[in-house]
Coordinates of C-alpha atoms in Angstrom, one line a residue:
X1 CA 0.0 0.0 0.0
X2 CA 1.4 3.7 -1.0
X3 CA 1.9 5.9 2.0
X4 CA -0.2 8.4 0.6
X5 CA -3.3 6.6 0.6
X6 CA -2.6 5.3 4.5
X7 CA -4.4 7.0 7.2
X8 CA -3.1 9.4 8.8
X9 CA -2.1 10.6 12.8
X10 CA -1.0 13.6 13.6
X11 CA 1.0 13.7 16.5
X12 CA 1.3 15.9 19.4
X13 CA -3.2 17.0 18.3
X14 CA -4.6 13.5 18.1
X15 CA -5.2 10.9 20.9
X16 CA -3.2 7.9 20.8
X17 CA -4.2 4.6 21.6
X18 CA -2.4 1.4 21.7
X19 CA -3.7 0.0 18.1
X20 CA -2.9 3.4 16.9
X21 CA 0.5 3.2 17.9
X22 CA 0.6 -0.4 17.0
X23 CA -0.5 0.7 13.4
X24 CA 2.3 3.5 13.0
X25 CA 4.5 1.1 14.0
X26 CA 3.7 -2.2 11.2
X27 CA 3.2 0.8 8.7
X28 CA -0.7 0.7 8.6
X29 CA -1.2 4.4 9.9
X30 CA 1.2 7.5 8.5
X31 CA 2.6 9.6 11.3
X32 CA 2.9 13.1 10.7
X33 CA 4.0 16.7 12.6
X34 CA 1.1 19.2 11.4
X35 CA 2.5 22.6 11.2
X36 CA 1.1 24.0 14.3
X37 CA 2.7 21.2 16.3
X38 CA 6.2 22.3 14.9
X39 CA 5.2 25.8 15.8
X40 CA 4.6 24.8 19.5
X41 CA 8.1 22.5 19.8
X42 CA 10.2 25.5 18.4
X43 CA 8.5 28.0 21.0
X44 CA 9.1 25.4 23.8
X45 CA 12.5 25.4 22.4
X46 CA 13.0 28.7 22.0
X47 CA 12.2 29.2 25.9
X48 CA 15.1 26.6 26.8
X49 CA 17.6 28.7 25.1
X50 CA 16.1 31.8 27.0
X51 CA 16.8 30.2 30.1
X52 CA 20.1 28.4 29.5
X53 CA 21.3 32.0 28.6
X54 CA 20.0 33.6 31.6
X55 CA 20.9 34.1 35.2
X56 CA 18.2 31.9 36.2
X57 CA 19.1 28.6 37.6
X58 CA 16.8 25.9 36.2
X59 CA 17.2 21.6 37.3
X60 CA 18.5 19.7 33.7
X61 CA 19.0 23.4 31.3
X62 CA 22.0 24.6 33.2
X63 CA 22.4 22.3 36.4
X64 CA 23.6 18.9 36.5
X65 CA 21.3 16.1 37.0
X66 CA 19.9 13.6 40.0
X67 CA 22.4 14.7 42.8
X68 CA 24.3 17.1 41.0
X69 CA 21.0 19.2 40.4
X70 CA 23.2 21.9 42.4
X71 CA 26.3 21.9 40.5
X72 CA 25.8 24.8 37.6
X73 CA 26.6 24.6 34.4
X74 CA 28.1 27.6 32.1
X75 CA 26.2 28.0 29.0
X76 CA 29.5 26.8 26.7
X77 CA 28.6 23.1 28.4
X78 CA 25.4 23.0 28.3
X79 CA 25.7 20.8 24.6
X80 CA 28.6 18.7 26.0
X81 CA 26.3 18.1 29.3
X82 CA 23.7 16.6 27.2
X83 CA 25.6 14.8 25.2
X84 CA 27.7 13.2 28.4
X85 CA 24.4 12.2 29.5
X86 CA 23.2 10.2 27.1
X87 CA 26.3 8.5 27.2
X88 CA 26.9 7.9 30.9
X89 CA 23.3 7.0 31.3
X90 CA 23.2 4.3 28.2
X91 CA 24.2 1.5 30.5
X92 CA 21.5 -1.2 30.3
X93 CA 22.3 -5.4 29.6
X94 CA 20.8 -8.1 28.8
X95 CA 19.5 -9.5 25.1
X96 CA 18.2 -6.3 22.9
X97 CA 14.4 -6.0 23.3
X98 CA 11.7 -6.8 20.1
X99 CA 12.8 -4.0 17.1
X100 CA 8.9 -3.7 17.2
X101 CA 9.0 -2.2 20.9
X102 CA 12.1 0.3 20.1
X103 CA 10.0 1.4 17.3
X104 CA 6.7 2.0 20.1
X105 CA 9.4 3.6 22.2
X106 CA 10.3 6.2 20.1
X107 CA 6.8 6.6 17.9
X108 CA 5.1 7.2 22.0
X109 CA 8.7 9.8 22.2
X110 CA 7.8 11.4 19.1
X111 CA 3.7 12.1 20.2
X112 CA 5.1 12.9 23.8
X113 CA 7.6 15.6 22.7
X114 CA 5.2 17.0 20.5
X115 CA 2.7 18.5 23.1
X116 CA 5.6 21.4 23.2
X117 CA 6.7 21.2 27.2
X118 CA 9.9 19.5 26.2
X119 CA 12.1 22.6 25.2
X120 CA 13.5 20.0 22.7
X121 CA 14.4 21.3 18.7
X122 CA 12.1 21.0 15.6
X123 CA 15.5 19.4 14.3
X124 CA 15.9 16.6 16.5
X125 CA 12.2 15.7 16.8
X126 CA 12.1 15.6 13.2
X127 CA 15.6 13.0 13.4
X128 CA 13.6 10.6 15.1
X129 CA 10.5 10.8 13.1
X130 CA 12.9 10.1 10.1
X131 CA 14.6 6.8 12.2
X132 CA 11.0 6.4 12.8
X133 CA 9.8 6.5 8.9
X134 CA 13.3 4.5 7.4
X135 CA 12.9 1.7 9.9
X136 CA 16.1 2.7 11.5
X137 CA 15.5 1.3 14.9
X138 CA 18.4 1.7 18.0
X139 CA 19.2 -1.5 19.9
X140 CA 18.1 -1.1 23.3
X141 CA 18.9 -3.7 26.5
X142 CA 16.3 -5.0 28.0
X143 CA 17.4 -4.7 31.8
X144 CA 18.2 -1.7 33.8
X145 CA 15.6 0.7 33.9
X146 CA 13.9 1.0 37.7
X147 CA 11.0 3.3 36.1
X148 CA 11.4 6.4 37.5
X149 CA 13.2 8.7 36.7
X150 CA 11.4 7.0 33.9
X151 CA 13.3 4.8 31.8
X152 CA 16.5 6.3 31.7
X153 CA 19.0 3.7 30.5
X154 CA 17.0 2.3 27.7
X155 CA 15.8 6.0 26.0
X156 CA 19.5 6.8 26.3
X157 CA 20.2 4.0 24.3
X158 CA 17.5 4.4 22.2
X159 CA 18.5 7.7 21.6
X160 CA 22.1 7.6 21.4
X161 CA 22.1 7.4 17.8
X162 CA 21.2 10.8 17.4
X163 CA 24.8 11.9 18.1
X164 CA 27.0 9.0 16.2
X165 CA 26.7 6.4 19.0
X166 CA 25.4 3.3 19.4
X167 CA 23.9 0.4 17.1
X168 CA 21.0 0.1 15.1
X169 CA 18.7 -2.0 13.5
X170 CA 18.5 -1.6 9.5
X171 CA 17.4 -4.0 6.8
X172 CA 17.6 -7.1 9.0
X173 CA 20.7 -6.5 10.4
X174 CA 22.3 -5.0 13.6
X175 CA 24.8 -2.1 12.5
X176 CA 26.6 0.8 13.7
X177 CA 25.1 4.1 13.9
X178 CA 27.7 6.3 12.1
X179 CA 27.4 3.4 9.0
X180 CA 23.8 4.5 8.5
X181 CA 23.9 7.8 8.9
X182 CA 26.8 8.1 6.2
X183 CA 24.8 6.1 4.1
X184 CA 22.4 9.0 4.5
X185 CA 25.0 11.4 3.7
X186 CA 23.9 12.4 7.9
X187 CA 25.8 13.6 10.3
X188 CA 25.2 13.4 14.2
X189 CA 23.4 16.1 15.7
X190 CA 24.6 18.4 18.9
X191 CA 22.2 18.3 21.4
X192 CA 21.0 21.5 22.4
X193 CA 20.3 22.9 26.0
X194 CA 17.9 20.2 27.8
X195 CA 17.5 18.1 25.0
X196 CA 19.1 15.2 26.0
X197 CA 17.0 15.4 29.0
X198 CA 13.7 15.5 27.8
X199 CA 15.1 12.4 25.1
X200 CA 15.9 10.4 28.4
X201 CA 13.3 11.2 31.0
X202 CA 10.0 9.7 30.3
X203 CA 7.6 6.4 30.3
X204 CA 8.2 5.3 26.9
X205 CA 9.9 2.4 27.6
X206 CA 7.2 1.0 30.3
X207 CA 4.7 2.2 27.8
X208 CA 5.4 0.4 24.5
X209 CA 5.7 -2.8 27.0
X210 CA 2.3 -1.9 27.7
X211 CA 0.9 -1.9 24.3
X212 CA 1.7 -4.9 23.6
X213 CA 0.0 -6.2 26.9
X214 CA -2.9 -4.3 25.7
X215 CA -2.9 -6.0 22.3
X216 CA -1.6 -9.5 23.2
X217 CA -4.0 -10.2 26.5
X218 CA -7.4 -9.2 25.0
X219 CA -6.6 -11.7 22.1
X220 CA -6.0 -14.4 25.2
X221 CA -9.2 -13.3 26.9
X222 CA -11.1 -13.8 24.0
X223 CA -9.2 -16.8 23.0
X224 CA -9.4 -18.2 26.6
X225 CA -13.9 -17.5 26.3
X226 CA -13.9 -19.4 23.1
X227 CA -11.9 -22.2 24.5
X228 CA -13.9 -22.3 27.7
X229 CA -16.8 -22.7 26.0
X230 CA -15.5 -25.6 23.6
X231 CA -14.9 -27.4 26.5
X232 CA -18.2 -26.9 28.7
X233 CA -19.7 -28.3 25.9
X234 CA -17.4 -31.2 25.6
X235 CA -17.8 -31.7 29.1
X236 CA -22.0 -31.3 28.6
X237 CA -21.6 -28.7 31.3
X238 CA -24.9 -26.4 32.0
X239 CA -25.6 -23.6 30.3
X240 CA -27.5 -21.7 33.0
X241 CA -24.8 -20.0 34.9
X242 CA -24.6 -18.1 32.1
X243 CA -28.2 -16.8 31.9
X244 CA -28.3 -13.6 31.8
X245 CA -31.2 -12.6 34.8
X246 CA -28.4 -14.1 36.8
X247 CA -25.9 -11.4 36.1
X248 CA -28.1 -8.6 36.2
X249 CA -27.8 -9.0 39.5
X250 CA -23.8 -8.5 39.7
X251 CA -23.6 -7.1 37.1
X252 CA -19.5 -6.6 36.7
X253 CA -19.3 -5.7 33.1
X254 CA -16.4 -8.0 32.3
X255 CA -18.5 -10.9 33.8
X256 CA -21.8 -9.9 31.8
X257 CA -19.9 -9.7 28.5
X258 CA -18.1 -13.1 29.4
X259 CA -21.6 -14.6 29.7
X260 CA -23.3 -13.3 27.0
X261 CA -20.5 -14.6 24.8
X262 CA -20.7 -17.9 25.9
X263 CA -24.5 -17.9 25.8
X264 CA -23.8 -16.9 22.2
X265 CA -21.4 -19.3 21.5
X266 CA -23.1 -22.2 22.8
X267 CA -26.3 -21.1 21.1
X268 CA -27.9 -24.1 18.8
X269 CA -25.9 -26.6 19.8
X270 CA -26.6 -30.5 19.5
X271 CA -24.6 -31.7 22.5
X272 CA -26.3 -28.7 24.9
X273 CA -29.6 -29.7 23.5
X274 CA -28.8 -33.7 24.1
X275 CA -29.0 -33.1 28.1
X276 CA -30.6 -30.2 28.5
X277 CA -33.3 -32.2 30.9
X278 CA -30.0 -33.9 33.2
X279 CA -30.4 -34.1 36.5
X280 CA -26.9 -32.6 37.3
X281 CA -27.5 -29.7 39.7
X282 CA -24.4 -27.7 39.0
X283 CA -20.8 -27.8 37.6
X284 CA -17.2 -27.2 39.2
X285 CA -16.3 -23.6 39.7
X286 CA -13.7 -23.8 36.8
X287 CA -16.9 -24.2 34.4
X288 CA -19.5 -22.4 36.3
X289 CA -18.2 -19.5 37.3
X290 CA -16.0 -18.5 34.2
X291 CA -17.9 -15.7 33.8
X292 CA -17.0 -14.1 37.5
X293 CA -13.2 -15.0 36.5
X294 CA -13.0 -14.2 33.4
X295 CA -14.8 -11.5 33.6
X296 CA -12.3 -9.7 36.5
X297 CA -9.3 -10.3 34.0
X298 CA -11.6 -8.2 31.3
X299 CA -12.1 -6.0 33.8
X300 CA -8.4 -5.5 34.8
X301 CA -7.6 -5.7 30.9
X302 CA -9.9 -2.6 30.1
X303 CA -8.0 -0.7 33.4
X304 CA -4.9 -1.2 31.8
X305 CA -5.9 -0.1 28.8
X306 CA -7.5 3.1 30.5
X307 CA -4.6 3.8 32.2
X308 CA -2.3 3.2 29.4
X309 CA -4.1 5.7 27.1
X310 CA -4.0 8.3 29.6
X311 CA 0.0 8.1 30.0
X312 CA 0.7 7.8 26.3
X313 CA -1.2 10.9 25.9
X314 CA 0.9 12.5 28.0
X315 CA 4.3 15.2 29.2
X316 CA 6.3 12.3 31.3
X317 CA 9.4 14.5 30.7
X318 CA 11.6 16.8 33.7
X319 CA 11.7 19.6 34.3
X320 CA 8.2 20.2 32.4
X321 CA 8.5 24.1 30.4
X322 CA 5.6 26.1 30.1
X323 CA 7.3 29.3 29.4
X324 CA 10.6 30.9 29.7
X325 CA 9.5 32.1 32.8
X326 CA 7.4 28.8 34.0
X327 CA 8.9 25.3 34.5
X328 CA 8.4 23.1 36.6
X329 CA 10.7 20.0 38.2
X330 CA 7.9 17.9 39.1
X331 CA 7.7 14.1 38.9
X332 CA 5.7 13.1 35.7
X333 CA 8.5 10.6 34.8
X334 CA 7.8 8.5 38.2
X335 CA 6.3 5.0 36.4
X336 CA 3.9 4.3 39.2
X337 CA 0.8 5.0 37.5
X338 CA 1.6 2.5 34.7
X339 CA 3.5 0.1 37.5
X340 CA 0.3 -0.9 39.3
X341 CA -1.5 -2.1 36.3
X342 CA 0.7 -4.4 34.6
X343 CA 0.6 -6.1 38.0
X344 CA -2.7 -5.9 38.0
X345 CA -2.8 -7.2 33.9
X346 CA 0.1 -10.2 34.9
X347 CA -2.4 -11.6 37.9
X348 CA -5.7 -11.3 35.5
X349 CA -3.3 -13.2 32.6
X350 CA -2.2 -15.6 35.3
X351 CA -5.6 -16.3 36.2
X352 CA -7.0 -17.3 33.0
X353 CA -4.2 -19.9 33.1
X354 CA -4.5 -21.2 36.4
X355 CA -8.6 -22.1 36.1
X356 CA -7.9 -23.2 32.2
X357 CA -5.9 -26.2 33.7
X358 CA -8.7 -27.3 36.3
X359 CA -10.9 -27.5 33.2
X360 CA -7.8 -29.4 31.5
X361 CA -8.1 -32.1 34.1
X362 CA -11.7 -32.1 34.3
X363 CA -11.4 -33.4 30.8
X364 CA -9.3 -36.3 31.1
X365 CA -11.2 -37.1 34.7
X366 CA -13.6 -39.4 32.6
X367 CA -17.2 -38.3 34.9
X368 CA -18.6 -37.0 31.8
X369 CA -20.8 -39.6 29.8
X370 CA -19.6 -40.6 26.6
X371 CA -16.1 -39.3 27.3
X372 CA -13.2 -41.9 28.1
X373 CA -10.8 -41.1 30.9
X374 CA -7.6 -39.0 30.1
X375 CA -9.8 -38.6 26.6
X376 CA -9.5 -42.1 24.8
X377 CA -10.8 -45.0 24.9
X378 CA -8.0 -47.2 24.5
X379 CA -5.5 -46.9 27.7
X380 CA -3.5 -48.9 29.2
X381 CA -1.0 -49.3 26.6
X382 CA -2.1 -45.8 25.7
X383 CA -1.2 -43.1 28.4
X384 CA -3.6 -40.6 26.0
X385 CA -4.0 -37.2 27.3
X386 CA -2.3 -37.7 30.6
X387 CA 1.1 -35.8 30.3
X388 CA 0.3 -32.1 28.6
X389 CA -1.9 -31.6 31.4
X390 CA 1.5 -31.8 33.5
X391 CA 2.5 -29.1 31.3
X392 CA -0.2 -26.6 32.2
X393 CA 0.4 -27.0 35.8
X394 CA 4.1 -26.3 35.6
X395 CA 3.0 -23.6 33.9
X396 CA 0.7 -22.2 35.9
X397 CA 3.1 -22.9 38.8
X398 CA 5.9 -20.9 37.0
X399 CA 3.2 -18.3 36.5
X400 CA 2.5 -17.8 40.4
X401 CA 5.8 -16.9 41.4
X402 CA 6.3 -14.3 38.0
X403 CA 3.2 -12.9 39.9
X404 CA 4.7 -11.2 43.0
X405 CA 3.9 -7.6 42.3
X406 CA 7.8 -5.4 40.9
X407 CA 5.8 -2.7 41.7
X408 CA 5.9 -4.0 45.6
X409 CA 9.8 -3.4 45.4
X410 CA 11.8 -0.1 45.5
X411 CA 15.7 0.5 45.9
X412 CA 16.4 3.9 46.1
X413 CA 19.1 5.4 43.4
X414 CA 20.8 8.6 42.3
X415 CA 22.9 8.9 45.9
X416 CA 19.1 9.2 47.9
X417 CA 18.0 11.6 45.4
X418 CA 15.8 8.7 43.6
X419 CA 14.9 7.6 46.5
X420 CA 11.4 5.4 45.2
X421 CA 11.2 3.6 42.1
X422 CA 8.1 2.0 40.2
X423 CA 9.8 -0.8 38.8
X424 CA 7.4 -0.7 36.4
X425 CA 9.8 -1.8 33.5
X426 CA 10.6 -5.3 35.5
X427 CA 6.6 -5.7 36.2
X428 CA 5.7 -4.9 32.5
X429 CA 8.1 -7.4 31.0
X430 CA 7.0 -10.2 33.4
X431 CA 3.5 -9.6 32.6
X432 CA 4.4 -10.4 28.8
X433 CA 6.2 -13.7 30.2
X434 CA 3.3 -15.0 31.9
X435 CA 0.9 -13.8 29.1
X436 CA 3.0 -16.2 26.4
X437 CA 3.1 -18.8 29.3
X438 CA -0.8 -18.6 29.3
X439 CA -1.2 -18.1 25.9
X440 CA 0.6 -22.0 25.7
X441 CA -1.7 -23.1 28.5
X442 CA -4.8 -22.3 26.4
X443 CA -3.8 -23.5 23.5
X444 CA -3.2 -27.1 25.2
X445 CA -7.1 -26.2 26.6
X446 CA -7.9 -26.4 22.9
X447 CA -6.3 -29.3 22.1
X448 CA -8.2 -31.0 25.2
X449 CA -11.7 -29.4 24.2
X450 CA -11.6 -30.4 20.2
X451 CA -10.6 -33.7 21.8
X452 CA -13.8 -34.2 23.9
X453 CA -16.0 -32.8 21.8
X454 CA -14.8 -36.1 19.5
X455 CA -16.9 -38.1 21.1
X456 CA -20.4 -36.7 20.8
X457 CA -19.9 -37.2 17.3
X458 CA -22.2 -36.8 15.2
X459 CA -23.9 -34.6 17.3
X460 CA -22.4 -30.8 16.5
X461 CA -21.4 -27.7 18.8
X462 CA -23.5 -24.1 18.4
X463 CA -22.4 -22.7 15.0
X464 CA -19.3 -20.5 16.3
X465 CA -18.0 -23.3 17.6
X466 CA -18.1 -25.6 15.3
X467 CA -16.1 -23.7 12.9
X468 CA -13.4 -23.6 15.4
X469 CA -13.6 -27.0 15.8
X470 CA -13.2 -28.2 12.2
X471 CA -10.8 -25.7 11.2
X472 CA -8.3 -27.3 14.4
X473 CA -9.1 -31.1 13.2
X474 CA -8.2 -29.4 9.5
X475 CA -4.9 -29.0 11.0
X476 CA -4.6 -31.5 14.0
X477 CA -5.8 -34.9 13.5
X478 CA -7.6 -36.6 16.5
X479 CA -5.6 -38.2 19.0
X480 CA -6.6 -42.6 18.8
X481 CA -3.3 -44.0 20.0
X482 CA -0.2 -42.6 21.4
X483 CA 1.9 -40.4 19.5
X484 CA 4.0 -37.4 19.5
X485 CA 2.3 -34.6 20.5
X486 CA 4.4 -31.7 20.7
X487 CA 4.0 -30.7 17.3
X488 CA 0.0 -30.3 17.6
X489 CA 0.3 -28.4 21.3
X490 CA 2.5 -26.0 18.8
X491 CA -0.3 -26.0 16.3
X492 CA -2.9 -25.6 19.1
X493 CA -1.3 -22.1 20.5
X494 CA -0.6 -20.8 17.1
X495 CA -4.0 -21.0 16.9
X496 CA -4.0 -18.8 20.0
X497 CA -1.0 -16.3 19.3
X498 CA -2.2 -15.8 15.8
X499 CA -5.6 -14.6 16.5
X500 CA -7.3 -17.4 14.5
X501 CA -9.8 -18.2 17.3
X502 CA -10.6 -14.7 17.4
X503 CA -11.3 -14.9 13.1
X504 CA -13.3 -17.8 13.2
X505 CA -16.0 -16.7 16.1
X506 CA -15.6 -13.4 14.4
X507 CA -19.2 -12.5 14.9
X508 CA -19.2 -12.7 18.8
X509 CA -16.9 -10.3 19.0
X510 CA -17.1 -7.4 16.9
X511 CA -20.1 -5.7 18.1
X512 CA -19.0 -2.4 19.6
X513 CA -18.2 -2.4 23.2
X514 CA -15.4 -1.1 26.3
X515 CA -14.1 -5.2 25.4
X516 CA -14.8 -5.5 21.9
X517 CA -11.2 -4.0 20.4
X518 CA -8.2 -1.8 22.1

């Protein structure tokens, strides 16, 4: 598709959301600076460079920075202070993180920057929305930031390229900065007064973490209903506890739109129909009362997702510069806000998991007529579907000690100065490690349900369902005899990861709603 016939986002005068930025990113959406916005960064500039060549003492334009905010700084440094700090604060390890989230990083920089408190140049915002446009992407560390003051080691490595240093990412391969730039015919920039702080103070790094919470755990919520449902009805569950006179009556919203999808879901099926007059009075919790659990992760899902969209729409930068007589050294860059949620989001992920493999081993349990123990009929000599279940619990055990809250932690920094952290950044990126833990766990729960629902054969699910249960047999045979299995578990969370579930019970969820898309 030509850029020109993309739609558009203007940044620094629309409001970001996650999907937005996720669209500028994967080239869906065209950024762009609108004139007035440039007009606002160059007077936020312009006041900087008042300052810096005044009398007036101001925290990060003519001071030094955390504990050395006393030590002043003549205007001849005040370039080589910004420039020594990106480089003395560029100090995080580990592996580099996803290309995708340095891109986030600096397309949330670019909108953040251009509200016009930064005191940052035209010049070097428009740098970074060219890295942004050529897919020239810095390699940033994964470790080291303790969210607040913001993300400081990874945007100074994201941003070191701006003067010659560091590596980035270019046409598939890792590379050195000056290589790129003179294959530009670029040259570095000088950082002007505050510029290097207002690069490195900020959320960014928390934040694009976030957005892809936001994206990847509503697919595994709705994933995670659809495969629920698949297996209350190969377990001939009721369908009751999902009436909806019931939840009128608690009426969570997450819990009411959990039900109503099932009920929707389960809606003309054979098997449901085939007991409907059983004399079983009511089911275990982890099928009866997936609306109340499922339901709080949707809830904590759309908090995150509130939340989120108010930081990214936001000055997380230090000292914040309303005027060349008005700044203020405040503490916008403090992760906290941000921190608490993807707590919150890694227990609601880690919950979906942990009641997903009590309906795993209700499966295999055998109590349901018509369905063999551990889900065939031949055992014995067969072990069946007795081992991947031991998967999802060492899954779900790994996921309850990720879930001790990094937000719950704080080692104070900067010689006392820092003295409370977030540690948002820690919390955000072991939020994404349980999420692809319980994004395996469900897709084994899919692999169970398409199983059980085997053997009501001929009889067929609701509609919905169905479709997701042939389109899985299409590509994973039934299971009648022992056999390697890791290769359809694979299969099973692609199914998952992919977003497939999600296209097949397309109907369910595309009505308009707080749940319905991010």
């Amino acid at each position: 598709m030509e850029k020109h016939t993309l739609p558009t986002f203007n940044y620094g005068e629309d409001q970001l959301t996650a999907s937005l930025a996720l669209g500028i990113a994967r080239g869906e959406i065209q950024g762009i600076i609108p004139e007035n916005v440039e007009r606002k960064i160059s007077a936020s500039a312009q006041a900087v460079e008042h300052i810096a060549a005044s009398d007036r003492i101001v925290y990060g334009i003519n001071t030094g920075f955390g504990p050395l905010c006393t030590s002043v700084i003549s205007p001849s440094q005040t370039a080589k202070l910004q420039e020594n700090l990106l480089k003395s604060h560029a100090v995080g390890v580990g592996k580099p993180i996803a290309k995708e989230l340095a891109k986030l990083m600096m397309i949330l920089k670019v909108h953040a920057l251009a509200q016009g408190f930064s005191g940052i140049r035209m010049e070097t915002v428009s740098r970074i929305f060219w890295m942004i446009e050529q897919d020239i992407i810095p390699v940033v560390p994964r470790q080291g930031s303790v969210g607040a003051s913001g993300d400081l080691a990874p945007l100074s490595h994201l941003f070191l390229p701006l003067i010659g240093c560091g590596e980035v990412f270019y046409e598939g391969k890792k590379k050195p900065t000056l290589e790129i730039l003179s294959q530009f015919d670029l040259q570095p920039l000088s950082l002007g007064p505050k510029e290097g702080l207002a690069l490195i103070n900020g959320t960014q790094f928390m934040a694009a973490h976030g957005i892809w919470i936001v994206e990847k755990l509503h697919r595994l919520l709705h994933s995670a209903t659809v495969t629920s449902a698949l297996m209350l009805d190969g377990l001939m569950a009721s369908a009751k506890p999902f009436s909806p006179e019931l939840h009128q009556l608690r009426p969570h919203s997450g819990a009411i739109y959990v039900a109503k999808g099932i009920s929707n879901l389960l809606e003309g099926s054979e098997i449901l129909a085939s007991h409907a007059d059983c004399t079983r009075v009511q089911d275990p919790y982890s099928l009866r009362c997936i609306p109340q659990v499922h339901g709080a992760s949707f809830n904590a899902w759309l908090h995150l997702k509130e939340t989120l969209e108010v930081e990214i729409n936001s000055v997380t930068d230090n000292p914040v510069v309303f005027d060349e007589h008005h700044s203020i050294s405040g503490g916008h860059f403090h992760g906290q806000p941000i921190a608490l949620v993807f707590d919150y989001a890694c227990l609601a992920a880690a919950e979906l998991g942990n009641i997903a493999d009590r309906r795993i081993y209700l499966s295999i349990e055998g109590d349901t007529p018509g369905v063999p123990k551990l889900l065939l009929k031949e055992t014995g000599l067969n072990s069946g579907l007795m081992i991947p279940q031991y998967t999802t619990a060492a899954l779900v055990s790994e996921n309850k000690g990720l879930c001790f809250p990094s937000s719950a932690d704080s080692i104070p920094t900067s010689l006392g100065q820092e003295d409370h952290v977030s540690m948002g950044s820690i919390g955000a990126r072991k939020a994404l490690r349980v999420i692809k833990n319980v994004e395996q766990i469900i897709g084994i729960e899919l692999f169970y349900a398409v199983q059980a629902l085997d053997f009501h054969q001929p009889k067929k699910s609701g509609y919905l369902l169905q479709r997701v249960y042939e389109s899985v047999r299409q590509q994973i045979p039934s299971v009648t005899q022992d056999r390697e299995m890791s290769g359809d578990l694979a299969k099973a969370t692609e199914f998952v990861c992919s977003g497939k579930i999600l296209e097949l019970a397309e109907s369910l969820f595309s009505k308009p709603g707080p749940f319905s898309q991010f």
